[in-house]
Amino acid sequence: MKSSAPGKVILFGEHAVVYNRPALAVPVNQVCVDVEVLDSDSAGVFIDAPMVNLHGELSALPPDHAIGSVILNLFQRLNISAPPALNINIVSSIPVAAGLGSGAAVSVALIRALSAHLKNPLPDEQVNDLVFEIEKLHHGTPSGIDNTVITYNQPVYFIKGQPIETFKTGKPFTIVIGDTGIPAPTKESVGDVRRLWIKNNNAFENIFNEIAQLSLIARRSIESGKPELLGELMNQNHELLQQLTVSSPELDRLVTAAKTAGALGAKLSGGGRGGNMIAFVEKESAESVAQALLSAGAKRTIVTEVG
Ligand code: MEV
């Protein structure tokens, strides 16, 4: 049985979303995780996942292993105490720890392929719930936005704990994603923001409120077919993320390079400190902005159309 899941990118509202403010995120189908589950002749569950250098038996992994724990959680959910002999192949083009949701995408594709192979395919809602539980094991206090966008493969306006709202794009628009190539685990930046939020509660609450306003205006602009407003909103969101301390010299450099090359606005995207930034561009300037990002040190770029 085979399954696939896309990457994701946050347009507005990262970090604030952990504190119940709204955020906007969209799937990125240019990168994905593919999982294939096959019956095996030799006993045990063998996993091949070259992107994390994993080639081995499930039973040899520590119980909290990022991929092993997904499989164990699913067996538990399906009441499987003696799993059949399996070969699980996982191939991913989503960079790890780059803010594109690689972990959630592996979990979604793995749970879908494995549950279907075990003749008990889980509906989206259960896939989403289970992946959120797994995200909590590895990421501390995730908002749930990554698993939601990736499970449903649709743009979402996300507020933690509330029913899923997707949004429509009145007019398609183009985003260039630039990867600093610096791995930055979300858990760390989310943990640091939490420590600072405890110390500077009023200031951080105010920043989260300002970010919430931007997410709200951005959603309206997208839905009413006025994406041209997004550039300035991204610039403002980036400044607020700098105040939350989650930008970095490399991210700032790429943001500036994108704007100098003609992007209408840019910001970091995801947990920050490293990982990715995004730039809002006119379709015609996407290639030159991507080129400028590479010249400024980006390890790779992705041009994606939203809507
Ligand atoms: C990570 O993709 C986005 C953060 O807001 C964390 C989260 O929402 O769980 C930084």
Short mmCIF file of C-alpha atoms and ligand atoms in Angstrom, two decimals:
data_model
loop_
_atom_site.label_atom_id
_atom_site.label_comp_id
_atom_site.label_asym_id
_atom_site.label_seq_id
_atom_site.Cartn_x
_atom_site.Cartn_y
_atom_site.Cartn_z
CA MET A 1 0.00 0.00 0.00
CA LYS A 2 1.28 3.46 -0.92
CA SER A 3 0.56 6.92 0.44
CA SER A 4 1.96 10.40 -0.02
CA ALA A 5 1.83 13.67 1.94
CA PRO A 6 2.89 17.22 0.99
CA GLY A 7 5.05 19.76 2.79
CA LYS A 8 3.53 22.93 4.22
CA VAL A 9 4.44 26.55 4.62
CA ILE A 10 3.07 29.06 7.12
CA LEU A 11 2.05 32.34 5.46
CA PHE A 12 1.19 34.27 8.64
CA GLY A 13 0.93 33.69 12.37
CA GLU A 14 3.64 31.17 13.36
CA HIS A 15 4.41 31.15 17.09
CA ALA A 16 1.36 33.33 17.87
CA VAL A 17 -0.71 30.29 16.81
CA VAL A 18 0.71 28.34 19.78
CA TYR A 19 -1.01 31.00 21.97
CA ASN A 20 -4.43 30.55 20.37
CA ARG A 21 -4.07 33.28 17.76
CA PRO A 22 -5.03 32.52 14.13
CA ALA A 23 -2.49 31.53 11.51
CA LEU A 24 -2.63 30.86 7.77
CA ALA A 25 -0.81 27.95 6.16
CA VAL A 26 -0.86 26.23 2.78
CA PRO A 27 0.35 22.86 1.49
CA VAL A 28 3.46 22.78 -0.69
CA ASN A 29 3.05 19.99 -3.23
CA GLN A 30 6.46 20.51 -4.86
CA VAL A 31 7.94 18.47 -2.02
CA CYS A 32 6.47 15.32 -0.47
CA VAL A 33 6.90 12.13 1.51
CA ASP A 34 6.07 8.79 -0.16
CA VAL A 35 5.53 5.69 1.94
CA GLU A 36 5.12 2.14 0.71
CA VAL A 37 4.21 -0.77 3.01
CA LEU A 38 4.77 -4.32 1.77
CA ASP A 39 4.42 -7.79 3.30
CA SER A 40 7.78 -9.31 4.08
CA ASP A 41 9.21 -12.83 4.08
CA SER A 42 11.37 -12.30 7.15
CA ALA A 43 9.88 -11.69 10.59
CA GLY A 44 9.65 -8.21 12.10
CA VAL A 45 9.02 -4.72 10.81
CA PHE A 46 11.89 -3.44 8.68
CA ILE A 47 12.06 0.31 7.97
CA ASP A 48 14.05 1.95 5.20
CA ALA A 49 14.14 5.77 5.48
CA PRO A 50 17.30 7.05 3.75
CA MET A 51 16.60 10.77 4.48
CA VAL A 52 17.26 10.12 8.18
CA ASN A 53 19.74 7.29 7.61
CA LEU A 54 17.42 4.68 9.03
CA HIS A 55 17.68 1.10 7.75
CA GLY A 56 16.65 -1.28 10.48
CA GLU A 57 14.20 -3.17 12.61
CA LEU A 58 11.43 -1.43 14.52
CA SER A 59 12.24 -3.56 17.59
CA ALA A 60 15.81 -2.16 17.65
CA LEU A 61 14.65 1.48 17.86
CA PRO A 62 14.13 3.39 21.11
CA PRO A 63 10.37 3.74 21.84
CA ASP A 64 10.52 7.53 21.36
CA HIS A 65 12.18 7.30 17.93
CA ALA A 66 10.56 9.85 15.55
CA ILE A 67 9.47 7.21 13.01
CA GLY A 68 9.30 4.15 15.29
CA SER A 69 6.92 5.94 17.65
CA VAL A 70 4.48 6.66 14.80
CA ILE A 71 4.30 2.94 13.99
CA LEU A 72 3.99 1.89 17.63
CA ASN A 73 1.25 4.47 18.25
CA LEU A 74 -0.69 3.23 15.25
CA PHE A 75 -0.38 -0.43 16.33
CA GLN A 76 -1.69 0.60 19.73
CA ARG A 77 -4.58 2.56 18.21
CA LEU A 78 -5.51 -0.46 16.08
CA ASN A 79 -5.07 -2.92 18.97
CA ILE A 80 -2.34 -4.83 17.16
CA SER A 81 -0.15 -6.63 19.69
CA ALA A 82 1.67 -8.96 17.25
CA PRO A 83 2.37 -7.00 14.04
CA PRO A 84 2.78 -8.93 10.79
CA ALA A 85 6.15 -9.06 8.98
CA LEU A 86 6.46 -5.83 7.00
CA ASN A 87 8.81 -3.78 4.88
CA ILE A 88 8.22 -0.03 5.16
CA ASN A 89 9.93 2.26 2.64
CA ILE A 90 9.90 6.00 3.26
CA VAL A 91 11.24 8.48 0.70
CA SER A 92 11.09 12.21 1.37
CA SER A 93 12.02 15.31 -0.61
CA ILE A 94 11.02 17.59 2.29
CA PRO A 95 14.13 18.94 4.05
CA VAL A 96 14.27 17.89 7.71
CA ALA A 97 13.95 20.59 10.45
CA ALA A 98 13.44 23.32 7.86
CA GLY A 99 9.95 24.53 8.77
CA LEU A 100 8.25 22.66 5.92
CA GLY A 101 6.53 20.11 8.13
CA SER A 102 8.71 17.11 7.28
CA GLY A 103 7.93 15.30 10.55
CA ALA A 104 4.16 15.71 10.27
CA ALA A 105 4.27 14.70 6.59
CA VAL A 106 6.14 11.46 7.40
CA SER A 107 3.59 10.70 10.12
CA VAL A 108 0.57 11.38 7.89
CA ALA A 109 1.83 9.31 4.94
CA LEU A 110 3.03 6.50 7.21
CA ILE A 111 -0.22 6.24 9.17
CA ARG A 112 -2.28 6.26 5.97
CA ALA A 113 -0.21 3.62 4.16
CA LEU A 114 0.18 1.39 7.20
CA SER A 115 -3.43 1.56 8.40
CA ALA A 116 -4.64 0.82 4.84
CA HIS A 117 -2.20 -2.11 4.54
CA LEU A 118 -3.54 -3.46 7.85
CA LYS A 119 -7.08 -3.28 6.35
CA ASN A 120 -8.15 -0.56 8.74
CA PRO A 121 -7.69 2.73 6.85
CA LEU A 122 -8.16 5.66 9.20
CA PRO A 123 -10.35 8.59 8.17
CA ASP A 124 -8.69 12.04 7.90
CA GLU A 125 -9.95 13.16 11.29
CA GLN A 126 -8.33 10.21 13.04
CA VAL A 127 -5.11 10.56 11.05
CA ASN A 128 -4.98 14.22 12.07
CA ASP A 129 -5.66 13.41 15.77
CA LEU A 130 -3.03 10.70 15.89
CA VAL A 131 -0.38 12.83 14.16
CA PHE A 132 -1.10 15.66 16.60
CA GLU A 133 -0.52 13.25 19.51
CA ILE A 134 2.82 12.27 17.93
CA GLU A 135 3.76 15.93 17.30
CA LYS A 136 3.19 16.54 21.03
CA LEU A 137 5.67 13.77 21.91
CA HIS A 138 8.40 15.36 19.80
CA HIS A 139 7.64 19.09 19.74
CA GLY A 140 6.52 19.97 23.26
CA THR A 141 3.61 22.35 22.73
CA PRO A 142 2.69 22.32 19.04
CA SER A 143 -0.39 24.21 17.89
CA GLY A 144 -1.52 21.43 15.54
CA ILE A 145 -1.27 23.59 12.40
CA ASP A 146 1.32 21.39 10.65
CA ASN A 147 -0.63 18.13 10.96
CA THR A 148 -3.87 19.86 9.94
CA VAL A 149 -2.60 21.46 6.72
CA ILE A 150 -0.76 18.31 5.73
CA THR A 151 -3.58 15.87 6.53
CA TYR A 152 -6.21 17.87 4.65
CA ASN A 153 -3.82 19.14 1.92
CA GLN A 154 -5.69 22.46 1.79
CA PRO A 155 -5.05 26.07 2.78
CA VAL A 156 -6.19 26.54 6.39
CA TYR A 157 -7.03 29.42 8.66
CA PHE A 158 -6.09 27.72 11.88
CA ILE A 159 -7.00 28.46 15.49
CA LYS A 160 -5.85 25.86 18.01
CA GLY A 161 -8.63 23.65 19.31
CA GLN A 162 -11.25 25.07 16.93
CA PRO A 163 -12.97 23.32 14.02
CA ILE A 164 -10.85 23.33 10.86
CA GLU A 165 -11.50 26.29 8.56
CA THR A 166 -10.15 26.16 5.05
CA PHE A 167 -9.97 29.34 2.96
CA LYS A 168 -10.42 30.05 -0.73
CA THR A 169 -8.14 32.22 -2.82
CA GLY A 170 -10.00 34.93 -4.74
CA LYS A 171 -7.01 35.22 -7.08
CA PRO A 172 -3.97 32.91 -7.28
CA PHE A 173 -0.66 34.29 -6.06
CA THR A 174 2.97 33.26 -6.09
CA ILE A 175 5.34 32.58 -3.22
CA VAL A 176 9.07 31.91 -3.37
CA ILE A 177 10.41 29.79 -0.51
CA GLY A 178 14.09 30.15 0.38
CA ASP A 179 15.85 27.62 2.60
CA THR A 180 18.73 28.89 4.76
CA GLY A 181 19.92 25.28 4.97
CA ILE A 182 20.33 25.74 8.70
CA PRO A 183 18.46 23.00 10.57
CA ALA A 184 16.34 24.56 13.30
CA PRO A 185 14.19 22.22 15.38
CA THR A 186 10.81 23.85 16.03
CA LYS A 187 10.84 22.52 19.57
CA GLU A 188 13.74 24.83 20.49
CA SER A 189 12.37 28.09 19.14
CA VAL A 190 8.90 27.32 20.52
CA GLY A 191 10.48 26.56 23.93
CA ASP A 192 12.52 29.79 23.88
CA VAL A 193 9.47 31.88 23.00
CA ARG A 194 7.60 30.26 25.87
CA ARG A 195 10.34 31.16 28.36
CA LEU A 196 10.37 34.77 27.11
CA TRP A 197 6.56 34.93 27.15
CA ILE A 198 6.57 33.91 30.82
CA LYS A 199 9.08 36.69 31.64
CA ASN A 200 7.62 39.43 29.41
CA ASN A 201 4.00 38.45 29.40
CA ASN A 202 2.42 41.79 28.47
CA ALA A 203 4.88 42.61 25.71
CA PHE A 204 4.60 39.15 24.16
CA GLU A 205 0.80 39.07 24.42
CA ASN A 206 0.75 42.42 22.56
CA ILE A 207 2.99 41.06 19.83
CA PHE A 208 0.77 37.98 19.46
CA ASN A 209 -2.28 40.27 19.18
CA GLU A 210 -0.62 42.30 16.44
CA ILE A 211 0.28 39.10 14.57
CA ALA A 212 -3.33 37.91 14.95
CA GLN A 213 -4.54 41.11 13.27
CA LEU A 214 -2.17 40.51 10.35
CA SER A 215 -3.44 36.93 9.90
CA LEU A 216 -7.01 38.20 9.88
CA ILE A 217 -6.33 40.96 7.33
CA ALA A 218 -4.28 38.54 5.21
CA ARG A 219 -7.14 36.06 5.07
CA ARG A 220 -9.55 38.79 3.96
CA SER A 221 -7.10 40.02 1.31
CA ILE A 222 -6.63 36.52 -0.07
CA GLU A 223 -10.33 35.68 -0.09
CA SER A 224 -11.37 38.98 -1.66
CA GLY A 225 -8.86 38.59 -4.49
CA LYS A 226 -6.46 41.31 -3.27
CA PRO A 227 -3.29 39.33 -2.63
CA GLU A 228 -1.21 42.42 -3.51
CA LEU A 229 -1.70 43.50 0.12
CA LEU A 230 0.19 40.44 1.38
CA GLY A 231 3.67 41.86 0.78
CA GLU A 232 3.36 44.64 3.34
CA LEU A 233 1.62 42.30 5.79
CA MET A 234 4.54 39.88 5.49
CA ASN A 235 7.05 42.66 6.16
CA GLN A 236 5.16 43.59 9.32
CA ASN A 237 4.87 39.97 10.42
CA HIS A 238 8.62 39.51 9.96
CA GLU A 239 9.36 42.52 12.19
CA LEU A 240 7.12 41.07 14.90
CA LEU A 241 8.86 37.70 14.58
CA GLN A 242 12.19 39.51 15.01
CA GLN A 243 10.81 40.94 18.26
CA LEU A 244 9.94 37.39 19.35
CA THR A 245 13.69 36.65 18.76
CA VAL A 246 13.06 33.87 16.25
CA SER A 247 14.72 35.43 13.22
CA SER A 248 18.45 35.06 12.52
CA PRO A 249 21.09 36.93 10.48
CA GLU A 250 20.72 34.36 7.68
CA LEU A 251 16.92 34.68 7.56
CA ASP A 252 17.16 38.49 7.66
CA ARG A 253 19.69 38.40 4.84
CA LEU A 254 17.40 36.31 2.62
CA VAL A 255 14.40 38.51 3.46
CA THR A 256 16.36 41.63 2.43
CA ALA A 257 17.74 39.95 -0.72
CA ALA A 258 14.22 38.95 -1.82
CA LYS A 259 12.89 42.48 -1.38
CA THR A 260 15.89 44.02 -3.15
CA ALA A 261 15.25 41.65 -6.08
CA GLY A 262 11.66 42.85 -6.42
CA ALA A 263 9.61 40.76 -3.96
CA LEU A 264 6.66 42.76 -2.62
CA GLY A 265 7.31 41.50 0.89
CA ALA A 266 9.02 38.69 2.77
CA LYS A 267 9.19 37.00 6.15
CA LEU A 268 10.60 33.97 7.89
CA SER A 269 8.24 31.00 7.88
CA GLY A 270 7.82 28.29 10.51
CA GLY A 271 9.77 28.03 13.74
CA GLY A 272 12.58 30.39 12.64
CA ARG A 273 16.24 30.67 13.74
CA GLY A 274 17.04 28.79 10.51
CA GLY A 275 14.83 26.86 8.14
CA ASN A 276 12.82 28.78 5.59
CA MET A 277 11.66 32.23 4.61
CA ILE A 278 8.98 33.12 2.09
CA ALA A 279 8.66 36.02 -0.34
CA PHE A 280 5.48 37.28 -1.96
CA VAL A 281 6.19 38.04 -5.63
CA GLU A 282 4.58 38.94 -8.94
CA LYS A 283 4.64 35.73 -10.97
CA GLU A 284 7.02 37.30 -13.54
CA SER A 285 9.68 38.08 -10.93
CA ALA A 286 9.59 34.66 -9.18
CA GLU A 287 12.64 33.34 -11.03
CA SER A 288 14.78 36.45 -10.45
CA VAL A 289 13.85 36.53 -6.75
CA ALA A 290 14.70 32.81 -6.48
CA GLN A 291 18.05 33.50 -8.17
CA ALA A 292 18.75 36.41 -5.79
CA LEU A 293 18.01 34.14 -2.82
CA LEU A 294 20.50 31.55 -4.07
CA SER A 295 23.13 34.28 -4.56
CA ALA A 296 22.48 35.47 -1.00
CA GLY A 297 23.19 31.99 0.36
CA ALA A 298 19.90 30.06 0.16
CA LYS A 299 20.58 26.32 -0.18
CA ARG A 300 17.49 25.84 -2.30
CA THR A 301 14.35 27.61 -3.41
CA ILE A 302 10.83 26.50 -4.28
CA VAL A 303 8.38 28.57 -6.30
CA THR A 304 4.79 27.71 -5.44
CA GLU A 305 1.45 29.04 -6.63
CA VAL A 306 -1.32 29.35 -4.05
CA GLY A 307 -4.90 28.94 -5.24
C1 MEV B 1 5.82 25.47 13.15
O1 MEV B 1 5.55 25.07 11.82
C2 MEV B 1 4.93 26.61 13.54
C3 MEV B 1 5.04 27.10 14.97
O2 MEV B 1 4.01 28.07 15.13
C4 MEV B 1 4.87 25.97 15.96
C5 MEV B 1 3.46 25.39 15.99
O3 MEV B 1 2.51 26.02 15.51
O4 MEV B 1 3.32 24.30 16.54
C6 MEV B 1 6.37 27.79 15.22
#
